PDB file of C-alpha atoms in Angstrom:
ATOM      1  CA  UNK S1094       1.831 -52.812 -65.863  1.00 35.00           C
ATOM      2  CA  UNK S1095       1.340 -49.040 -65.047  1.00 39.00           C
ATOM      3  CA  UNK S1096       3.747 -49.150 -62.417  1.00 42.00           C
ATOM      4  CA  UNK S1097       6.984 -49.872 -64.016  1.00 41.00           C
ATOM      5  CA  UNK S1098       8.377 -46.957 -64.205  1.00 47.00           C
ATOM      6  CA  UNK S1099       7.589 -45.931 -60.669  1.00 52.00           C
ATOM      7  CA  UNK S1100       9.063 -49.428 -59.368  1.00 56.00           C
ATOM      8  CA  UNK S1101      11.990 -47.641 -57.558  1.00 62.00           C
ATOM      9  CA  UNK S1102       9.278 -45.466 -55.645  1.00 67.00           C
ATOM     10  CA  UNK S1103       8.389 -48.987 -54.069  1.00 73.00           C
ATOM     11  CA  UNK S1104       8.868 -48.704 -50.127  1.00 76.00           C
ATOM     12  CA  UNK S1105      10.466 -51.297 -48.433  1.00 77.00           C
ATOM     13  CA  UNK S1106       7.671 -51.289 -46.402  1.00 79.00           C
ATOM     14  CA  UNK S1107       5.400 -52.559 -49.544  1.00 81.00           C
ATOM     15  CA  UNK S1108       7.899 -54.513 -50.857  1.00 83.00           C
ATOM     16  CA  UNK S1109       8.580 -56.317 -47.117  1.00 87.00           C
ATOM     17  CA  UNK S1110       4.934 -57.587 -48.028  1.00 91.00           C
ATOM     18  CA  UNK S1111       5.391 -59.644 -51.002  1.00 94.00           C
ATOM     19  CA  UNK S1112       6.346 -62.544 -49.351  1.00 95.00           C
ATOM     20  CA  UNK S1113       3.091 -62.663 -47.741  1.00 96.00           C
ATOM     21  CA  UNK S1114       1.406 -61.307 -50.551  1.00 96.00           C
ATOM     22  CA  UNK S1115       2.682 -63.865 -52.706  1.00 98.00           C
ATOM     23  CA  UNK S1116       1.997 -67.129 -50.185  1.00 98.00           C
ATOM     24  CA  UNK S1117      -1.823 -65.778 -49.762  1.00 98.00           C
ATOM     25  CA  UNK S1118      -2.229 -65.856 -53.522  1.00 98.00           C
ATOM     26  CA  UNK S1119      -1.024 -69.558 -53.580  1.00 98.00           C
ATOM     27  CA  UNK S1120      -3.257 -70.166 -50.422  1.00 98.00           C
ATOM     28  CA  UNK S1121      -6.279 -68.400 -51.387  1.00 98.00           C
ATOM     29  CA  UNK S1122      -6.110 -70.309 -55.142  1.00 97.00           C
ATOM     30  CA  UNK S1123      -5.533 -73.557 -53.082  1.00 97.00           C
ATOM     31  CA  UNK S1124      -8.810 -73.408 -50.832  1.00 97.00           C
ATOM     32  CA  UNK S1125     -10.743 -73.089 -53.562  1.00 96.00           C
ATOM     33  CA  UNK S1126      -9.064 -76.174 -54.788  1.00 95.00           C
ATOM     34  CA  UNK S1127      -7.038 -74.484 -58.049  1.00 95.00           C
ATOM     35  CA  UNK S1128      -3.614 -75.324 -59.597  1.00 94.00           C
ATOM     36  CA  UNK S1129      -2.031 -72.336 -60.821  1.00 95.00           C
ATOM     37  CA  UNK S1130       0.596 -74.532 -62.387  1.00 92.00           C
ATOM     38  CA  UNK S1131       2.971 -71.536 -63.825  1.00 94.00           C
ATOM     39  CA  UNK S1132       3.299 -69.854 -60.394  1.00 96.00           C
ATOM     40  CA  UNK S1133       6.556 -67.860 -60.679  1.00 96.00           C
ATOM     41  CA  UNK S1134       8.114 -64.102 -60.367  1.00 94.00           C
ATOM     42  CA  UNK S1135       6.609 -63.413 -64.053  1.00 94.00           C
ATOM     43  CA  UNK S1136       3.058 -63.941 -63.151  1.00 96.00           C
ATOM     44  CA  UNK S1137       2.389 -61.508 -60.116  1.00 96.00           C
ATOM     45  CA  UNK S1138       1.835 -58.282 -61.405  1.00 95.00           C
ATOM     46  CA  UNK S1139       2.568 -55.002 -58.719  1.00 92.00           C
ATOM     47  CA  UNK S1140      -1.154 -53.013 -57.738  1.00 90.00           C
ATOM     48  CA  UNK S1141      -1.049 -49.259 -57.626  1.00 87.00           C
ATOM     49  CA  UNK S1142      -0.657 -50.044 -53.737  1.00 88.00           C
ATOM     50  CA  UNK S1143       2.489 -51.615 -54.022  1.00 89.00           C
ATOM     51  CA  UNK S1144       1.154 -55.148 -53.080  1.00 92.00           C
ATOM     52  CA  UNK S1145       1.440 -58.206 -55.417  1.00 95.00           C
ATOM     53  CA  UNK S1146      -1.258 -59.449 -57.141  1.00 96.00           C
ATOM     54  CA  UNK S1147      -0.965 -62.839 -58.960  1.00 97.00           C
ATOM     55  CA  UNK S1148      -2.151 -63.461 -62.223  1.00 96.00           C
ATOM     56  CA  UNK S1149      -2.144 -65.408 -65.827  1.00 94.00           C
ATOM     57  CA  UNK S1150      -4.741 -68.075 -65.129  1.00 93.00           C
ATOM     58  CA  UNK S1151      -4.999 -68.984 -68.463  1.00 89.00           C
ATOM     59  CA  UNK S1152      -3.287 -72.497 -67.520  1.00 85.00           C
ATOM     60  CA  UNK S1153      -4.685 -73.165 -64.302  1.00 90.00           C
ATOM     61  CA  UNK S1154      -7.129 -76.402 -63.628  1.00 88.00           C
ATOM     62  CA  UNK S1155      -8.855 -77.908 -60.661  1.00 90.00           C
ATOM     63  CA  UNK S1156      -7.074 -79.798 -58.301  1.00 84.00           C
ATOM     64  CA  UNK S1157      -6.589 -83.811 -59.848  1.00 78.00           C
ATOM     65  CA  UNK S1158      -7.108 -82.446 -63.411  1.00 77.00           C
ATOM     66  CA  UNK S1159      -4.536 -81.823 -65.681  1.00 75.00           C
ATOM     67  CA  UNK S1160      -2.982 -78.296 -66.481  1.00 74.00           C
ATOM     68  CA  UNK S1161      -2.574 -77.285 -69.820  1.00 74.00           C
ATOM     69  CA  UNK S1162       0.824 -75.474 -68.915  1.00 79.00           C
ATOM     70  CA  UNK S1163       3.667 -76.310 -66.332  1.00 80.00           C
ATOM     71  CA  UNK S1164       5.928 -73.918 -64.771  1.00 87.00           C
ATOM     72  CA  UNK S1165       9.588 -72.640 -66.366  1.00 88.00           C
ATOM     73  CA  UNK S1166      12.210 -74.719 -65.422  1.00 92.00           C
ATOM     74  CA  UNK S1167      13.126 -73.064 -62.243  1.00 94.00           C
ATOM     75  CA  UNK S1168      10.118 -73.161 -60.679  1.00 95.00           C
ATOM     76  CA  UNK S1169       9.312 -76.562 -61.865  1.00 92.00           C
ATOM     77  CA  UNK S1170       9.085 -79.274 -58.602  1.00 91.00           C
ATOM     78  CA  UNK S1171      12.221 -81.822 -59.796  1.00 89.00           C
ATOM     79  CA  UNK S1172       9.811 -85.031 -59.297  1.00 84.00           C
ATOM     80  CA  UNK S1173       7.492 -83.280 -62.359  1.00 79.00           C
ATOM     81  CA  UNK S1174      10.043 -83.505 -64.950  1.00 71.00           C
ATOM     82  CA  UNK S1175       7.785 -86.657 -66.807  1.00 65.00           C
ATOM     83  CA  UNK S1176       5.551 -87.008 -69.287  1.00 64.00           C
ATOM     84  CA  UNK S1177       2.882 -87.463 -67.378  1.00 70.00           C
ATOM     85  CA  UNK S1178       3.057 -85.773 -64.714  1.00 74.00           C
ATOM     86  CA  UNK S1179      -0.064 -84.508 -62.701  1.00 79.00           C
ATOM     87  CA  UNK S1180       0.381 -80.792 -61.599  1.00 84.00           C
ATOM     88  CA  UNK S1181      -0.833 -80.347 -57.914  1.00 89.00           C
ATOM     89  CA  UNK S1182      -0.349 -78.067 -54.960  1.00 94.00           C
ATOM     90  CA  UNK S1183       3.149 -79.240 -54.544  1.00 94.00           C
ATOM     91  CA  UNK S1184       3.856 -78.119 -57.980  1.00 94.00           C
ATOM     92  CA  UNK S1185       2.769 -74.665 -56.979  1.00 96.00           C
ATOM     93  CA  UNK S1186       4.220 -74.359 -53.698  1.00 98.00           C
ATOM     94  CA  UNK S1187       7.980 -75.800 -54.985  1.00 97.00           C
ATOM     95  CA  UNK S1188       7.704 -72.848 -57.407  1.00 97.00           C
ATOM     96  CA  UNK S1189       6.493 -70.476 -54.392  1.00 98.00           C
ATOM     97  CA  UNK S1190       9.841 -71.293 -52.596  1.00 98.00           C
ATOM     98  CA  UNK S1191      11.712 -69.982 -55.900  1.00 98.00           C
ATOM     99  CA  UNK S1192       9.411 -66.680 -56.214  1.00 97.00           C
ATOM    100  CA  UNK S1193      10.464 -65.691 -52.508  1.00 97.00           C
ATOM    101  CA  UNK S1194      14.302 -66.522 -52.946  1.00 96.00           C
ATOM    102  CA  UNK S1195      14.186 -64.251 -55.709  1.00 93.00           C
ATOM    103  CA  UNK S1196      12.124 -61.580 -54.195  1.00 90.00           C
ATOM    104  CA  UNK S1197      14.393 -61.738 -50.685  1.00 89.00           C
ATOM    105  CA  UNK S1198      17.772 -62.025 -53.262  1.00 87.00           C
ATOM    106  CA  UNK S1199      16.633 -59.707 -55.889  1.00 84.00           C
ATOM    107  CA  UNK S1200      17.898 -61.975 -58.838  1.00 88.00           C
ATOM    108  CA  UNK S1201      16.275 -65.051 -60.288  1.00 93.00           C
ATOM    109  CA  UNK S1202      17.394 -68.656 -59.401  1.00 96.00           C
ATOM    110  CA  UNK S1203      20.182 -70.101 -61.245  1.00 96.00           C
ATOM    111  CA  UNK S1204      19.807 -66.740 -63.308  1.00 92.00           C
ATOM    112  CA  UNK S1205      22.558 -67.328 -65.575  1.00 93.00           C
ATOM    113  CA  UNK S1206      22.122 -71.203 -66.286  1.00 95.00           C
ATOM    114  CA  UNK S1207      20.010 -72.743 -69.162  1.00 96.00           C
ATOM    115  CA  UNK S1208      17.280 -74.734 -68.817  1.00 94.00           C
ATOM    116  CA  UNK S1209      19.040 -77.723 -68.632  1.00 94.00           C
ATOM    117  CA  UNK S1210      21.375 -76.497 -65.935  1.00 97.00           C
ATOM    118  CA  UNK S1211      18.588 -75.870 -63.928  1.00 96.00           C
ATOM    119  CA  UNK S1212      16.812 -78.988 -64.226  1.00 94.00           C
ATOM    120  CA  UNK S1213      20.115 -81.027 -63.708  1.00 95.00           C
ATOM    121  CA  UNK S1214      20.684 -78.918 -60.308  1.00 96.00           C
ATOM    122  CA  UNK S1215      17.086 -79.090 -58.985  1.00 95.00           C
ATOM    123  CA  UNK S1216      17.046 -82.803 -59.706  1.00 93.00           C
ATOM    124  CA  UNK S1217      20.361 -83.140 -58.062  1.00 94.00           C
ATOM    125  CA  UNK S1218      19.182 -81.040 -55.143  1.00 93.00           C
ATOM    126  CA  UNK S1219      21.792 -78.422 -55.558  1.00 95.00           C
ATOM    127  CA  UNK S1220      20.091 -75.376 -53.987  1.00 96.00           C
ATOM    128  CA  UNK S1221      21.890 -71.911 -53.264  1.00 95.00           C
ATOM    129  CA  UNK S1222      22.574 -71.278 -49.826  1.00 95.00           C
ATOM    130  CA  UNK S1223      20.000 -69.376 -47.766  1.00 96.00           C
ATOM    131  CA  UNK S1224      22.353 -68.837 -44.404  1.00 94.00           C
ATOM    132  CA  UNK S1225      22.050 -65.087 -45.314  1.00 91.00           C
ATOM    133  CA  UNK S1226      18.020 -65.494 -45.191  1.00 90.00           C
ATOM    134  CA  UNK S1227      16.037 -64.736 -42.103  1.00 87.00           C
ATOM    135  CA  UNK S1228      15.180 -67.393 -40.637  1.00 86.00           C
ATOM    136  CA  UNK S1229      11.307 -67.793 -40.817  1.00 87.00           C
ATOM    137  CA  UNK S1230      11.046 -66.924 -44.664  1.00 93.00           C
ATOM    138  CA  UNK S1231      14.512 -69.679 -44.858  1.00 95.00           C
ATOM    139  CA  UNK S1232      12.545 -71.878 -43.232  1.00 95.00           C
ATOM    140  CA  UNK S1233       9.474 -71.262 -46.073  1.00 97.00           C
ATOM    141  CA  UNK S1234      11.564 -71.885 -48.606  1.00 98.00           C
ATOM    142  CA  UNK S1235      13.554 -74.701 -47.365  1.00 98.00           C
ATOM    143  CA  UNK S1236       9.700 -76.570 -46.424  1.00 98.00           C
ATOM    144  CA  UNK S1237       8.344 -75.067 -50.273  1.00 98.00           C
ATOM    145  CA  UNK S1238      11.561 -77.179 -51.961  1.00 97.00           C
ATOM    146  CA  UNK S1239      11.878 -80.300 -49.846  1.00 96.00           C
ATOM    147  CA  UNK S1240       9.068 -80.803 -47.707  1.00 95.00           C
ATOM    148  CA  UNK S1241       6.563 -82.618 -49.991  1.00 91.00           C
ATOM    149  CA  UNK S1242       3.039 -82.131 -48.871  1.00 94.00           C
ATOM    150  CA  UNK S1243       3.876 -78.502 -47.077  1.00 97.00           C
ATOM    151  CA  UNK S1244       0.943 -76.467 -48.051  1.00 98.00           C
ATOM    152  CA  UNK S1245       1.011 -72.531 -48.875  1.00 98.00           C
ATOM    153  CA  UNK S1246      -1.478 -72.303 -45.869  1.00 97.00           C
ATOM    154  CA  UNK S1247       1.286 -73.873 -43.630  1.00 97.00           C
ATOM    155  CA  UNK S1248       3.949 -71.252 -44.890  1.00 97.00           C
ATOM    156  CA  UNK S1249       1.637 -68.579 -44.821  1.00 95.00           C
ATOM    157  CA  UNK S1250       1.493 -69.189 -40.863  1.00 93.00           C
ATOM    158  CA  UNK S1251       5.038 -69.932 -40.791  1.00 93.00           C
ATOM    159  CA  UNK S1252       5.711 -66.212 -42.283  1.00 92.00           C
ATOM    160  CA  UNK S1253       3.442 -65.050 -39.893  1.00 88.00           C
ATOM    161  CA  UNK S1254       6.618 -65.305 -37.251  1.00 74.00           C
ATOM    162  CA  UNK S1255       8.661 -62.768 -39.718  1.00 68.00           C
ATOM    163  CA  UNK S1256       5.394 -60.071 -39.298  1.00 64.00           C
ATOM    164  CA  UNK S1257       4.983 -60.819 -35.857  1.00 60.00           C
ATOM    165  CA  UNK S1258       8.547 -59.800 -34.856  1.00 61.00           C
ATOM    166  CA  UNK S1259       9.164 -63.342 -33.098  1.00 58.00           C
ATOM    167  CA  UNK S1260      12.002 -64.491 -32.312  1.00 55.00           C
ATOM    168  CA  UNK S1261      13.908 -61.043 -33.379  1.00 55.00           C
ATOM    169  CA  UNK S1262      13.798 -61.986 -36.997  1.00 57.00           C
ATOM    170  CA  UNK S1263      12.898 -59.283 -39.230  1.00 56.00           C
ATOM    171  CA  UNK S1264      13.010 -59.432 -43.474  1.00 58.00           C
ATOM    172  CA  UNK S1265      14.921 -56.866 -44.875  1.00 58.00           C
ATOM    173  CA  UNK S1266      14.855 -56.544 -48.601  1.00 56.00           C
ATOM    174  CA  UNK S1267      17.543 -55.364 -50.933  1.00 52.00           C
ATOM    175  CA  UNK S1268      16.787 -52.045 -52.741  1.00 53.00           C
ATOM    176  CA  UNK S1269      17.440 -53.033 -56.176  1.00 49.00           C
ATOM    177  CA  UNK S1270      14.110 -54.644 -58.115  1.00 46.00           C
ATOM    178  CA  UNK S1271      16.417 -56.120 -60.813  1.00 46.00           C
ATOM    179  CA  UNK S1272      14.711 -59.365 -60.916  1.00 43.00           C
ATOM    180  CA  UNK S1273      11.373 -58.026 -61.955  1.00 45.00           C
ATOM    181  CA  UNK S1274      10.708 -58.999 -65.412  1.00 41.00           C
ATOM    182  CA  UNK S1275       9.781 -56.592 -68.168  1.00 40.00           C
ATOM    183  CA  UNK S1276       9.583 -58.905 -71.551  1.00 40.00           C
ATOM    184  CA  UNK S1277       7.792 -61.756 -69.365  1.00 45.00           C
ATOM    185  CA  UNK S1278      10.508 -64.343 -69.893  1.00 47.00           C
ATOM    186  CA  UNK S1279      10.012 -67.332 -67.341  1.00 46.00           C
ATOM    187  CA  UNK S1280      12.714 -69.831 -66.936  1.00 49.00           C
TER     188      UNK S1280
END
């Protein structure tokens, strides 16, 4: 990626995008009826303009086929921990909810827990607290992790409120990019 070592010349203005950014990816890949199935911080790369730009399809399937890859285990959905588990849109959206806590937070989920921990805390439902979120994008990530059936379209309106000023909220990001990934790790 060209632009990491220009990542602290990143406005907050671009950077107040990604959460928007990142939802239309999801969206746009769902209306045409495609399961990313390893949606997560590591796979959206950063475009010259400063926008993010999702990418690594090389696991992706069709909607009601099976993926050849499923997400790291933070931004794996706690119901798709079995065998056999179908990856679908929920899979993808779950692990949307987890790439906008970390953009909004600037660290990764559970960042200093293993695997294990992680699964054992998602499957318990023990999620960080978001009081300190604004509310729209909160609300996103709260529908992403336990709403099953919200669809990135839905949250993509729903962070439409954060853009349109309503209700006072605004999103201000922290100016540290320390969760961006360099060596492409992924739990």
């Amino acid at each position: 990626m060209d632009n990491l070592g220009k990542l602290d010349t990143i406005g907050i203005t671009e950077r107040s995008r990604w959460p928007n950014d990142a939802t239309s990816a999801v969206d746009y890949i769902h209306s045409l009826h495609v399961i990313h199935g390893d949606i997560g911080a590591h796979n959206f790369l950063i475009h010259n303009d400063g926008r993010l730009v999702l990418c690594d399809f090389a696991g992706s399937g069709m909607e009601g086929l099976k993926n050849t890859v499923t997400a790291g285990s933070r931004y794996s959905h706690p119901d798709s921990y079995g065998i056999d588990h179908e990856t679908g849109p929920e899979d993808d959206v779950f692990a949307l909810g987890t790439v906008l806590y970390e953009v909004y937070f600037d660290k990764r989920l559970f960042n200093d827990q293993t695997s294990g921990e992680i699964r054992r805390k998602l499957r318990d439902r023990q999620y960080p607290d978001l009081s300190a979120v604004p509310r729209p994008l909160r609300n996103v990530i709260e529908k992403c992790w336990f709403h099953h059936g919200y669809k990135a379209n839905e949250a993509l309106t729903d962070l439409a409120l954060i853009e349109s000023g309503e209700n006072g909220d605004t999103l201000d990001l922290p100016e540290n990019l320390g969760w961006i990934s360099v060596n492409g790790t992924r739990d």
